[in-house]
Amino acid sequence: MKRKITLKQIAKELDVSISTVSKSLKDSPEISEDTKLKIQAFARMYNYKPNNIALSLKNRKTKTIGIIIPEIVHHFFATVISGIEQVANENGYNVIICLSDESFDKEVINMEMLANGSIDGFIMSLSKETQLKADYHHITEAINQGMPVVMFDRVTNDILCDKVIIDDKKAAYDAVQDLIDKGMKKIALVSTVDYVSVGKLRTDGYEKALLDNDIPFNKNLIIKVEDMDHCGEAIEKLLLDRAIDAVFAVNELFAVIAIKAAHKMGLNVPEDLSVVAFTDGIISQFSTPTITTVSQDGIKMGRKAAAMLIDRLQKEEAEEEHEEHEEHYRTEVIETHLIKRDSTK
Amino acid sequence: MKRKITLKQIAKELDVSISTVSKSLKDSPEISEDTKLKIQAFARMYNYKPNNIALSLKNRKTKTIGIIIPEIVHHFFATVISGIEQVANENGYNVIICLSDESFDKEVINMEMLANGSIDGFIMSLSKETQLKADYHHITEAINQGMPVVMFDRVTNDILCDKVIIDDKKAAYDAVQDLIDKGMKKIALVSTVDYVSVGKLRTDGYEKALLDNDIPFNKNLIIKVEDMDHCGEAIEKLLLDRAIDAVFAVNELFAVIAIKAAHKMGLNVPEDLSVVAFTDGIISQFSTPTITTVSQDGIKMGRKAAAMLIDRLQKEEAEEEHEEHEEHYRTEVIETHLIKRDSTK
C-alpha cells in the first residue's frame, strides 16, 4: 500500500520539529542550508507532495469551511461554532472542525490536512503554544497559497487577515469601573498567563481602570493561573488575608472557583465579596449566585467570522473572472456589555 | 469553473429529499422506477460522481478519523471528543469533527463529504431526526463501501457495527432505586421525547425501579421535554401541587431547571426535594447545591470508540494482505456509577 508521507512523519524520521520541516520545504532563510538540503532530499526520496492549494482552488470549490479551535470543552468556542454553522448553512457551506488542543504542532498538522483540498478557507483561533512561540508561518503560507483565513478571539497582529475580536481591554475596563463605582477598591484579578493575547488585554484594561481612579495597582492582587488545580488555593489565600472585596475573573470557571473559595471560608457573595467574570457561558447562568459577566457573544462572533470568510470567497470567485486582485483586510469588533446578575451588589 | 454536483444540489433541483436522491442512485427498491430514472438521468447529465470509497481506501490511508455528533454545545459530546482525540493522537491519527445539528440531511451530507477520501472511518452519535425517521441508509452505505463505523451513545439496533454505550436502563434503575431507598415515593421523571433512544431507555429504567418496589407508575409525574423553554413551568406545576418529593432528570440541564424551580417556590434542595440527574457534566459540579449524577464517562466512551475503530482499521489492513474477511461486531458497555453530591439526602 502506498502512503503519502506527511510533515509529521518527516519530522519524526529526521528528529526535527514540524515547523523546521515546513520551513525547509518552503526554502525559508530561517533554516540553515545544511538542514534544508537534508530535509528536502528526504522529502524527495519519499515522494512528499506539498499541497498545491492554489491549483486545487481553481479546479474546484469544496463549499466547506475549516475551523481550527484550541479546545472544545469550553462553552465559548462551542457557541462560536454554532454561529459559524448558522451562517455557513444559510449560504450552502458545510463546516469541518479540528482541534489544536492548544498545541502548535497539532495546529500545523490540522491546517495541512484541511488545506489539502478539503476546504475553501479557514476560521481559526490560535492555540496557546502558537501564541507563546509566535510562529505563524503555517498561516502565512495558507494565505499566500490563496486560502483565506479569518481569525477570531485569539488573534495576532503579525498576520494580515480578516479578524473578529471583542475589545478585551475596554470590556475589562468597564467591568472593573463598575466595581469601583460600587465602592470596591481591593479588586483581585484572576487571569491567564500573559502570552494568551486576550488574558493580556484584559489585564491591561483592569490596570487602566484602577489607575484612572487613583487606586494603586498592587501586583499581589493578581493571580495568573497556569494550572487550574492551584487556582482555588491562591484565591483562598487572598480571602484569608481579607485583602480583597472583589474578584474580576477573565473567565467564568475562575469566577466559580472564587465563589466556591468564598463559601468555603464562610464568606457570602455578593455581601462580602463581589465577583465579575468574562464570558457569558452556561455556568454563569446556572451557578448560585448567578454570576455578573461581560457578555462575549460567541454566536455573533461566529456569525460575523463566517460572513467575512464567505464574502471573501465570493469576491475571489468574481476576481478570478475579472483578473483583479484586492487585499483589504478588516477587523470587526463585536460589542460587549455587562450582564448584571447576583454575584455583584 | 467546473464544480462537482452534490446530492444536496440534485435534491434541490428536483425538489425531492436527499434521502430519495441517495437511494435512487443506489437503485433502491424503496423508490419508484419513474423517480429513480429521472434522478439517475439528471445525475448523469450533471456528471455526478458517487464516492468510490473502497477504491480510495485501497489507494491511500488518510490516518484521519471522522466524528459526526448531533451538537457541540453539550458537555457530554465535548468530553467524548476529548477521549477520541487522546487515543487517536496516541496512535498517530488526526480527527475531523462535523455536526449534524440534530438534522438528518446534515448527517447525510456530512457523511458524504467526509467519506469522499478525507477519512478512514467514522465515529458517530445519531441525530434526533435520524432516530425519528429511522432511516439509516447512509450509514449502511458507508459500511458496505468499506468504511468502518463505530456508534456511541445514540445508537440503533438496525445497523450492524461496533458500538459503545452505557447501560442506560440499568443506570436509570439504580439512580431511582437510590431515591426509593431514601424513602422517596413521588418521583418525577424529566425526560426527552421517546424517539431519542437514550431518553426511552432511561424512562424504562425509571419505570422498572418503581414497579419492582410496588410504587404505582403515574404518567402525570413524567415530563417529556420537547422544548427547553417550557420545562421549568411543567416542573413548577408539579411542585405547586406538592405532588413530588424527588426529580430524576435525564440530563443535568433539566436538573438545574428543577432546582431553580424549587428555589423559586421557596423549597429547599435536598430538604424538600431531592434531585438526581444523568450526565456528569460541568454544571453539576458547579451549581449550588452540587447535583448527584449518574456518571456518564464521556472521556472513557470516546477512548473506547477510538480504540475500536483503530483496531478495526488495522485489522482491515492486515486482511487486505491476507485476503481474509471477518465481520464480528462488538458492543462495549461503559460502567456507570452514582456520584453522590448535595442535591440528594
PDB file of C-alpha atoms in Angstrom, chain A residues 81-333:
ATOM      1  CA  ILE A  81     -19.050  27.196  16.178  1.00  0.00           C
ATOM      2  CA  SER A  82     -22.846  27.412  16.413  1.00  0.00           C
ATOM      3  CA  GLY A  83     -22.700  30.913  14.973  1.00  0.00           C
ATOM      4  CA  ILE A  84     -20.407  29.828  12.139  1.00  0.00           C
ATOM      5  CA  GLU A  85     -22.671  26.851  11.363  1.00  0.00           C
ATOM      6  CA  GLN A  86     -25.713  29.131  11.127  1.00  0.00           C
ATOM      7  CA  VAL A  87     -24.261  31.484   8.525  1.00  0.00           C
ATOM      8  CA  ALA A  88     -22.433  28.681   6.691  1.00  0.00           C
ATOM      9  CA  ASN A  89     -25.641  26.696   6.305  1.00  0.00           C
ATOM     10  CA  GLU A  90     -27.611  29.752   5.247  1.00  0.00           C
ATOM     11  CA  ASN A  91     -25.075  30.128   2.427  1.00  0.00           C
ATOM     12  CA  GLY A  92     -24.835  26.469   1.434  1.00  0.00           C
ATOM     13  CA  TYR A  93     -21.491  25.793   3.086  1.00  0.00           C
ATOM     14  CA  ASN A  94     -20.515  22.773   5.179  1.00  0.00           C
ATOM     15  CA  VAL A  95     -18.276  23.074   8.208  1.00  0.00           C
ATOM     16  CA  ILE A  96     -15.384  20.857   9.345  1.00  0.00           C
ATOM     17  CA  ILE A  97     -13.874  21.327  12.802  1.00  0.00           C
ATOM     18  CA  CYS A  98     -10.395  20.361  14.013  1.00  0.00           C
ATOM     19  CA  LEU A  99      -8.891  20.893  17.451  1.00  0.00           C
ATOM     20  CA  SER A 100      -5.367  22.074  18.124  1.00  0.00           C
ATOM     21  CA  ASP A 101      -5.618  21.034  21.801  1.00  0.00           C
ATOM     22  CA  GLU A 102      -3.542  24.186  22.490  1.00  0.00           C
ATOM     23  CA  SER A 103      -0.648  22.542  20.596  1.00  0.00           C
ATOM     24  CA  PHE A 104       1.362  24.277  17.871  1.00  0.00           C
ATOM     25  CA  ASP A 105       2.171  21.008  16.116  1.00  0.00           C
ATOM     26  CA  LYS A 106      -1.466  19.928  16.022  1.00  0.00           C
ATOM     27  CA  GLU A 107      -2.455  23.315  14.640  1.00  0.00           C
ATOM     28  CA  VAL A 108       0.112  22.982  11.834  1.00  0.00           C
ATOM     29  CA  ILE A 109      -0.846  19.368  11.073  1.00  0.00           C
ATOM     30  CA  ASN A 110      -4.568  20.109  11.019  1.00  0.00           C
ATOM     31  CA  MET A 111      -4.087  23.101   8.746  1.00  0.00           C
ATOM     32  CA  GLU A 112      -2.002  20.991   6.375  1.00  0.00           C
ATOM     33  CA  MET A 113      -4.617  18.243   6.379  1.00  0.00           C
ATOM     34  CA  LEU A 114      -7.586  20.540   5.743  1.00  0.00           C
ATOM     35  CA  ALA A 115      -5.808  22.756   3.218  1.00  0.00           C
ATOM     36  CA  ASN A 116      -5.196  19.631   1.194  1.00  0.00           C
ATOM     37  CA  GLY A 117      -8.311  20.109  -0.920  1.00  0.00           C
ATOM     38  CA  SER A 118     -10.927  19.618   1.803  1.00  0.00           C
ATOM     39  CA  ILE A 119     -11.932  23.226   2.375  1.00  0.00           C
ATOM     40  CA  ASP A 120     -12.128  26.665   0.757  1.00  0.00           C
ATOM     41  CA  GLY A 121     -10.957  28.739   3.743  1.00  0.00           C
ATOM     42  CA  PHE A 122     -10.181  28.789   7.465  1.00  0.00           C
ATOM     43  CA  ILE A 123     -11.766  30.310  10.542  1.00  0.00           C
ATOM     44  CA  MET A 124      -9.413  29.917  13.470  1.00  0.00           C
ATOM     45  CA  SER A 125      -8.442  30.915  16.991  1.00  0.00           C
ATOM     46  CA  LEU A 126      -4.759  30.473  17.892  1.00  0.00           C
ATOM     47  CA  SER A 127      -3.511  27.790  20.274  1.00  0.00           C
ATOM     48  CA  LYS A 128      -1.706  28.907  23.434  1.00  0.00           C
ATOM     49  CA  GLU A 129       1.507  27.294  22.225  1.00  0.00           C
ATOM     50  CA  THR A 130       1.321  29.107  18.877  1.00  0.00           C
ATOM     51  CA  GLN A 131       0.940  32.407  20.732  1.00  0.00           C
ATOM     52  CA  LEU A 132       3.834  31.507  23.013  1.00  0.00           C
ATOM     53  CA  LYS A 133       6.122  30.592  20.085  1.00  0.00           C
ATOM     54  CA  ALA A 134       4.795  33.495  17.991  1.00  0.00           C
ATOM     55  CA  ASP A 135       5.394  31.229  14.976  1.00  0.00           C
ATOM     56  CA  TYR A 136       2.688  31.834  12.393  1.00  0.00           C
ATOM     57  CA  HIS A 137       4.420  30.580   9.233  1.00  0.00           C
ATOM     58  CA  HIS A 138       1.733  27.927   8.624  1.00  0.00           C
ATOM     59  CA  ILE A 139      -0.936  30.612   8.497  1.00  0.00           C
ATOM     60  CA  THR A 140       1.062  32.955   6.263  1.00  0.00           C
ATOM     61  CA  GLU A 141       1.647  30.024   3.971  1.00  0.00           C
ATOM     62  CA  ALA A 142      -2.029  29.156   3.685  1.00  0.00           C
ATOM     63  CA  ILE A 143      -2.867  32.781   2.904  1.00  0.00           C
ATOM     64  CA  ASN A 144      -0.040  33.071   0.356  1.00  0.00           C
ATOM     65  CA  GLN A 145      -1.321  29.992  -1.423  1.00  0.00           C
ATOM     66  CA  GLY A 146      -4.718  31.582  -1.851  1.00  0.00           C
ATOM     67  CA  MET A 147      -6.575  30.124   1.132  1.00  0.00           C
ATOM     68  CA  PRO A 148      -8.363  32.920   3.021  1.00  0.00           C
ATOM     69  CA  VAL A 149      -8.120  32.922   6.823  1.00  0.00           C
ATOM     70  CA  VAL A 150     -10.387  34.684   9.320  1.00  0.00           C
ATOM     71  CA  MET A 151      -9.097  34.790  12.903  1.00  0.00           C
ATOM     72  CA  PHE A 152     -11.295  35.277  15.940  1.00  0.00           C
ATOM     73  CA  ASP A 153     -10.757  35.913  19.653  1.00  0.00           C
ATOM     74  CA  ARG A 154      -7.120  34.818  19.957  1.00  0.00           C
ATOM     75  CA  VAL A 155      -5.588  36.740  17.062  1.00  0.00           C
ATOM     76  CA  THR A 156      -2.169  38.196  16.275  1.00  0.00           C
ATOM     77  CA  ASN A 157      -1.027  41.471  14.759  1.00  0.00           C
ATOM     78  CA  ASP A 158       1.719  39.548  12.959  1.00  0.00           C
ATOM     79  CA  ILE A 159      -0.721  38.186  10.383  1.00  0.00           C
ATOM     80  CA  LEU A 160      -2.619  40.323   7.897  1.00  0.00           C
ATOM     81  CA  CYS A 161      -6.055  38.804   7.523  1.00  0.00           C
ATOM     82  CA  ASP A 162      -9.698  39.392   8.466  1.00  0.00           C
ATOM     83  CA  LYS A 163     -10.271  39.267  12.227  1.00  0.00           C
ATOM     84  CA  VAL A 164     -13.196  39.253  14.630  1.00  0.00           C
ATOM     85  CA  ILE A 165     -12.493  40.297  18.175  1.00  0.00           C
ATOM     86  CA  ILE A 166     -14.082  41.962  21.124  1.00  0.00           C
ATOM     87  CA  ASP A 167     -12.397  44.981  22.622  1.00  0.00           C
ATOM     88  CA  ASP A 168     -10.999  42.958  25.509  1.00  0.00           C
ATOM     89  CA  LYS A 169      -9.226  45.889  27.111  1.00  0.00           C
ATOM     90  CA  LYS A 170     -12.262  48.167  27.084  1.00  0.00           C
ATOM     91  CA  ALA A 171     -14.622  45.422  28.260  1.00  0.00           C
ATOM     92  CA  ALA A 172     -12.329  44.642  31.185  1.00  0.00           C
ATOM     93  CA  TYR A 173     -12.024  48.360  31.936  1.00  0.00           C
ATOM     94  CA  ASP A 174     -15.822  48.745  32.041  1.00  0.00           C
ATOM     95  CA  ALA A 175     -16.311  45.738  34.298  1.00  0.00           C
ATOM     96  CA  VAL A 176     -13.698  46.944  36.779  1.00  0.00           C
ATOM     97  CA  GLN A 177     -15.051  50.517  36.634  1.00  0.00           C
ATOM     98  CA  ASP A 178     -18.475  49.135  37.582  1.00  0.00           C
ATOM     99  CA  LEU A 179     -16.956  47.509  40.688  1.00  0.00           C
ATOM    100  CA  ILE A 180     -15.166  50.767  41.581  1.00  0.00           C
ATOM    101  CA  ASP A 181     -18.418  52.723  41.142  1.00  0.00           C
ATOM    102  CA  LYS A 182     -19.935  50.458  43.809  1.00  0.00           C
ATOM    103  CA  GLY A 183     -17.176  51.328  46.276  1.00  0.00           C
ATOM    104  CA  MET A 184     -14.823  48.401  45.738  1.00  0.00           C
ATOM    105  CA  LYS A 185     -11.142  49.245  45.974  1.00  0.00           C
ATOM    106  CA  LYS A 186      -9.358  45.972  46.705  1.00  0.00           C
ATOM    107  CA  ILE A 187     -10.078  44.193  43.453  1.00  0.00           C
ATOM    108  CA  ALA A 188      -8.238  40.980  42.675  1.00  0.00           C
ATOM    109  CA  LEU A 189      -7.648  39.888  39.095  1.00  0.00           C
ATOM    110  CA  VAL A 190      -7.703  36.191  38.241  1.00  0.00           C
ATOM    111  CA  SER A 191      -6.219  35.882  34.773  1.00  0.00           C
ATOM    112  CA  THR A 192      -4.363  33.530  32.476  1.00  0.00           C
ATOM    113  CA  VAL A 193      -0.655  33.674  31.755  1.00  0.00           C
ATOM    114  CA  ASP A 194       0.363  36.675  29.678  1.00  0.00           C
ATOM    115  CA  TYR A 195       1.144  35.056  26.340  1.00  0.00           C
ATOM    116  CA  VAL A 196      -2.545  34.348  25.842  1.00  0.00           C
ATOM    117  CA  SER A 197      -3.456  37.508  23.959  1.00  0.00           C
ATOM    118  CA  VAL A 198      -6.905  38.019  25.476  1.00  0.00           C
ATOM    119  CA  GLY A 199      -5.626  37.456  29.022  1.00  0.00           C
ATOM    120  CA  LYS A 200      -3.023  40.165  28.489  1.00  0.00           C
ATOM    121  CA  LEU A 201      -5.524  42.680  27.070  1.00  0.00           C
ATOM    122  CA  ARG A 202      -7.976  42.089  29.912  1.00  0.00           C
ATOM    123  CA  THR A 203      -5.181  42.573  32.413  1.00  0.00           C
ATOM    124  CA  ASP A 204      -4.326  45.889  30.700  1.00  0.00           C
ATOM    125  CA  GLY A 205      -7.957  47.022  30.989  1.00  0.00           C
ATOM    126  CA  TYR A 206      -8.047  46.118  34.681  1.00  0.00           C
ATOM    127  CA  GLU A 207      -4.858  48.067  35.331  1.00  0.00           C
ATOM    128  CA  LYS A 208      -6.036  51.137  33.427  1.00  0.00           C
ATOM    129  CA  ALA A 209      -9.356  51.267  35.307  1.00  0.00           C
ATOM    130  CA  LEU A 210      -7.503  51.214  38.641  1.00  0.00           C
ATOM    131  CA  LEU A 211      -5.050  53.923  37.608  1.00  0.00           C
ATOM    132  CA  ASP A 212      -7.784  56.180  36.162  1.00  0.00           C
ATOM    133  CA  ASN A 213      -9.494  56.017  39.562  1.00  0.00           C
ATOM    134  CA  ASP A 214      -6.301  56.660  41.537  1.00  0.00           C
ATOM    135  CA  ILE A 215      -6.333  53.177  43.016  1.00  0.00           C
ATOM    136  CA  PRO A 216      -2.797  51.896  43.416  1.00  0.00           C
ATOM    137  CA  PHE A 217      -2.002  48.925  41.243  1.00  0.00           C
ATOM    138  CA  ASN A 218      -0.968  46.047  43.525  1.00  0.00           C
ATOM    139  CA  LYS A 219       0.760  43.103  41.891  1.00  0.00           C
ATOM    140  CA  ASN A 220      -0.071  40.907  44.869  1.00  0.00           C
ATOM    141  CA  LEU A 221      -3.739  41.050  43.943  1.00  0.00           C
ATOM    142  CA  ILE A 222      -3.120  39.411  40.578  1.00  0.00           C
ATOM    143  CA  ILE A 223      -3.321  35.657  40.214  1.00  0.00           C
ATOM    144  CA  LYS A 224      -2.070  34.277  36.911  1.00  0.00           C
ATOM    145  CA  VAL A 225      -3.461  30.794  36.590  1.00  0.00           C
ATOM    146  CA  GLU A 226      -1.301  28.373  34.678  1.00  0.00           C
ATOM    147  CA  ASP A 227      -2.810  25.318  36.264  1.00  0.00           C
ATOM    148  CA  MET A 228      -6.486  25.225  37.209  1.00  0.00           C
ATOM    149  CA  ASP A 229      -5.841  22.985  40.218  1.00  0.00           C
ATOM    150  CA  HIS A 230      -3.974  25.656  42.183  1.00  0.00           C
ATOM    151  CA  CYS A 231      -6.322  28.494  41.345  1.00  0.00           C
ATOM    152  CA  GLY A 232      -8.624  27.855  44.323  1.00  0.00           C
ATOM    153  CA  GLU A 233      -5.780  27.899  46.860  1.00  0.00           C
ATOM    154  CA  ALA A 234      -4.415  31.214  45.605  1.00  0.00           C
ATOM    155  CA  ILE A 235      -7.856  32.838  45.895  1.00  0.00           C
ATOM    156  CA  GLU A 236      -8.381  31.373  49.367  1.00  0.00           C
ATOM    157  CA  LYS A 237      -5.098  32.875  50.471  1.00  0.00           C
ATOM    158  CA  LEU A 238      -6.192  36.356  49.342  1.00  0.00           C
ATOM    159  CA  LEU A 239      -9.554  35.890  51.073  1.00  0.00           C
ATOM    160  CA  LEU A 240      -7.868  34.680  54.262  1.00  0.00           C
ATOM    161  CA  ASP A 241      -5.875  37.881  54.498  1.00  0.00           C
ATOM    162  CA  ARG A 242      -9.131  39.783  53.893  1.00  0.00           C
ATOM    163  CA  ALA A 243      -7.118  41.628  51.315  1.00  0.00           C
ATOM    164  CA  ILE A 244      -9.882  41.905  48.726  1.00  0.00           C
ATOM    165  CA  ASP A 245     -13.510  42.932  48.390  1.00  0.00           C
ATOM    166  CA  ALA A 246     -13.978  41.927  44.747  1.00  0.00           C
ATOM    167  CA  VAL A 247     -12.698  39.475  42.164  1.00  0.00           C
ATOM    168  CA  PHE A 248     -12.524  40.186  38.453  1.00  0.00           C
ATOM    169  CA  ALA A 249     -12.004  36.861  36.658  1.00  0.00           C
ATOM    170  CA  VAL A 250     -11.121  36.561  32.959  1.00  0.00           C
ATOM    171  CA  ASN A 251     -13.396  33.542  32.571  1.00  0.00           C
ATOM    172  CA  GLU A 252     -16.401  32.103  34.351  1.00  0.00           C
ATOM    173  CA  LEU A 253     -14.621  28.987  35.563  1.00  0.00           C
ATOM    174  CA  PHE A 254     -12.195  31.120  37.568  1.00  0.00           C
ATOM    175  CA  ALA A 255     -15.223  33.047  38.891  1.00  0.00           C
ATOM    176  CA  VAL A 256     -16.964  29.890  40.083  1.00  0.00           C
ATOM    177  CA  ILE A 257     -13.778  28.760  41.777  1.00  0.00           C
ATOM    178  CA  ALA A 258     -13.605  32.155  43.543  1.00  0.00           C
ATOM    179  CA  ILE A 259     -17.212  31.810  44.715  1.00  0.00           C
ATOM    180  CA  LYS A 260     -16.593  28.277  45.989  1.00  0.00           C
ATOM    181  CA  ALA A 261     -13.479  29.526  47.815  1.00  0.00           C
ATOM    182  CA  ALA A 262     -15.507  32.336  49.425  1.00  0.00           C
ATOM    183  CA  HIS A 263     -18.229  29.915  50.526  1.00  0.00           C
ATOM    184  CA  LYS A 264     -15.599  27.594  51.967  1.00  0.00           C
ATOM    185  CA  MET A 265     -14.271  30.448  54.127  1.00  0.00           C
ATOM    186  CA  GLY A 266     -17.783  31.340  55.314  1.00  0.00           C
ATOM    187  CA  LEU A 267     -17.987  34.495  53.190  1.00  0.00           C
ATOM    188  CA  ASN A 268     -21.109  35.455  51.280  1.00  0.00           C
ATOM    189  CA  VAL A 269     -21.257  36.540  47.654  1.00  0.00           C
ATOM    190  CA  PRO A 270     -22.023  39.374  46.963  1.00  0.00           C
ATOM    191  CA  GLU A 271     -22.268  40.688  50.572  1.00  0.00           C
ATOM    192  CA  ASP A 272     -18.637  40.002  51.495  1.00  0.00           C
ATOM    193  CA  LEU A 273     -17.174  39.579  48.037  1.00  0.00           C
ATOM    194  CA  SER A 274     -18.305  40.732  44.595  1.00  0.00           C
ATOM    195  CA  VAL A 275     -17.401  38.576  41.617  1.00  0.00           C
ATOM    196  CA  VAL A 276     -17.426  39.593  37.944  1.00  0.00           C
ATOM    197  CA  ALA A 277     -16.306  37.406  35.064  1.00  0.00           C
ATOM    198  CA  PHE A 278     -15.686  37.440  31.368  1.00  0.00           C
ATOM    199  CA  THR A 279     -17.569  35.024  29.071  1.00  0.00           C
ATOM    200  CA  ASP A 280     -21.297  34.646  29.223  1.00  0.00           C
ATOM    201  CA  GLY A 281     -21.286  30.871  29.388  1.00  0.00           C
ATOM    202  CA  ILE A 282     -23.691  28.366  30.770  1.00  0.00           C
ATOM    203  CA  ILE A 283     -22.091  28.165  34.234  1.00  0.00           C
ATOM    204  CA  SER A 284     -22.730  31.853  34.990  1.00  0.00           C
ATOM    205  CA  GLN A 285     -26.422  31.411  34.372  1.00  0.00           C
ATOM    206  CA  PHE A 286     -26.820  28.293  36.492  1.00  0.00           C
ATOM    207  CA  SER A 287     -24.445  28.770  39.401  1.00  0.00           C
ATOM    208  CA  THR A 288     -25.725  30.078  42.746  1.00  0.00           C
ATOM    209  CA  PRO A 289     -25.445  33.004  42.941  1.00  0.00           C
ATOM    210  CA  THR A 290     -25.649  33.633  39.224  1.00  0.00           C
ATOM    211  CA  ILE A 291     -22.568  35.476  38.019  1.00  0.00           C
ATOM    212  CA  THR A 292     -22.332  39.007  36.630  1.00  0.00           C
ATOM    213  CA  THR A 293     -20.425  38.716  33.359  1.00  0.00           C
ATOM    214  CA  VAL A 294     -19.069  40.660  30.440  1.00  0.00           C
ATOM    215  CA  SER A 295     -21.135  39.271  27.593  1.00  0.00           C
ATOM    216  CA  GLN A 296     -18.905  37.794  24.942  1.00  0.00           C
ATOM    217  CA  ASP A 297     -21.384  36.877  22.291  1.00  0.00           C
ATOM    218  CA  GLY A 298     -19.890  33.755  20.727  1.00  0.00           C
ATOM    219  CA  ILE A 299     -22.812  33.249  18.362  1.00  0.00           C
ATOM    220  CA  LYS A 300     -22.434  36.771  17.000  1.00  0.00           C
ATOM    221  CA  MET A 301     -18.664  36.365  16.721  1.00  0.00           C
ATOM    222  CA  GLY A 302     -19.089  33.102  14.810  1.00  0.00           C
ATOM    223  CA  ARG A 303     -21.735  34.566  12.519  1.00  0.00           C
ATOM    224  CA  LYS A 304     -19.526  37.560  11.729  1.00  0.00           C
ATOM    225  CA  ALA A 305     -16.427  35.400  11.077  1.00  0.00           C
ATOM    226  CA  ALA A 306     -18.374  33.145   8.704  1.00  0.00           C
ATOM    227  CA  ALA A 307     -19.882  36.130   6.886  1.00  0.00           C
ATOM    228  CA  MET A 308     -16.419  37.668   6.405  1.00  0.00           C
ATOM    229  CA  LEU A 309     -14.938  34.432   5.077  1.00  0.00           C
ATOM    230  CA  ILE A 310     -17.818  33.713   2.696  1.00  0.00           C
ATOM    231  CA  ASP A 311     -17.734  37.304   1.497  1.00  0.00           C
ATOM    232  CA  ARG A 312     -14.041  36.936   0.700  1.00  0.00           C
ATOM    233  CA  LEU A 313     -14.536  33.573  -1.035  1.00  0.00           C
ATOM    234  CA  GLN A 314     -17.256  35.042  -3.214  1.00  0.00           C
ATOM    235  CA  LYS A 315     -15.152  38.095  -4.033  1.00  0.00           C
ATOM    236  CA  GLU A 316     -12.296  35.825  -5.052  1.00  0.00           C
ATOM    237  CA  GLU A 317     -14.559  33.976  -7.418  1.00  0.00           C
ATOM    238  CA  ALA A 318     -15.591  37.234  -9.006  1.00  0.00           C
ATOM    239  CA  GLU A 319     -11.968  38.373  -9.173  1.00  0.00           C
ATOM    240  CA  GLU A 320     -10.863  35.188 -10.892  1.00  0.00           C
ATOM    241  CA  GLU A 321     -13.172  36.106 -13.696  1.00  0.00           C
ATOM    242  CA  HIS A 322     -12.130  39.736 -13.825  1.00  0.00           C
ATOM    243  CA  GLU A 323      -8.452  39.156 -13.182  1.00  0.00           C
ATOM    244  CA  GLU A 324      -8.466  41.736 -10.419  1.00  0.00           C
ATOM    245  CA  HIS A 325      -6.768  41.491  -7.087  1.00  0.00           C
ATOM    246  CA  GLU A 326      -7.512  43.441  -3.988  1.00  0.00           C
ATOM    247  CA  GLU A 327      -6.278  42.855  -0.478  1.00  0.00           C
ATOM    248  CA  HIS A 328      -8.137  44.835   2.087  1.00  0.00           C
ATOM    249  CA  TYR A 329      -8.465  43.204   5.458  1.00  0.00           C
ATOM    250  CA  ARG A 330     -10.944  44.201   8.135  1.00  0.00           C
ATOM    251  CA  THR A 331     -11.004  43.762  11.895  1.00  0.00           C
ATOM    252  CA  GLU A 332     -14.546  43.637  13.238  1.00  0.00           C
ATOM    253  CA  VAL A 333     -15.085  44.448  16.899  1.00  0.00           C
TER     254      VAL A 333
END
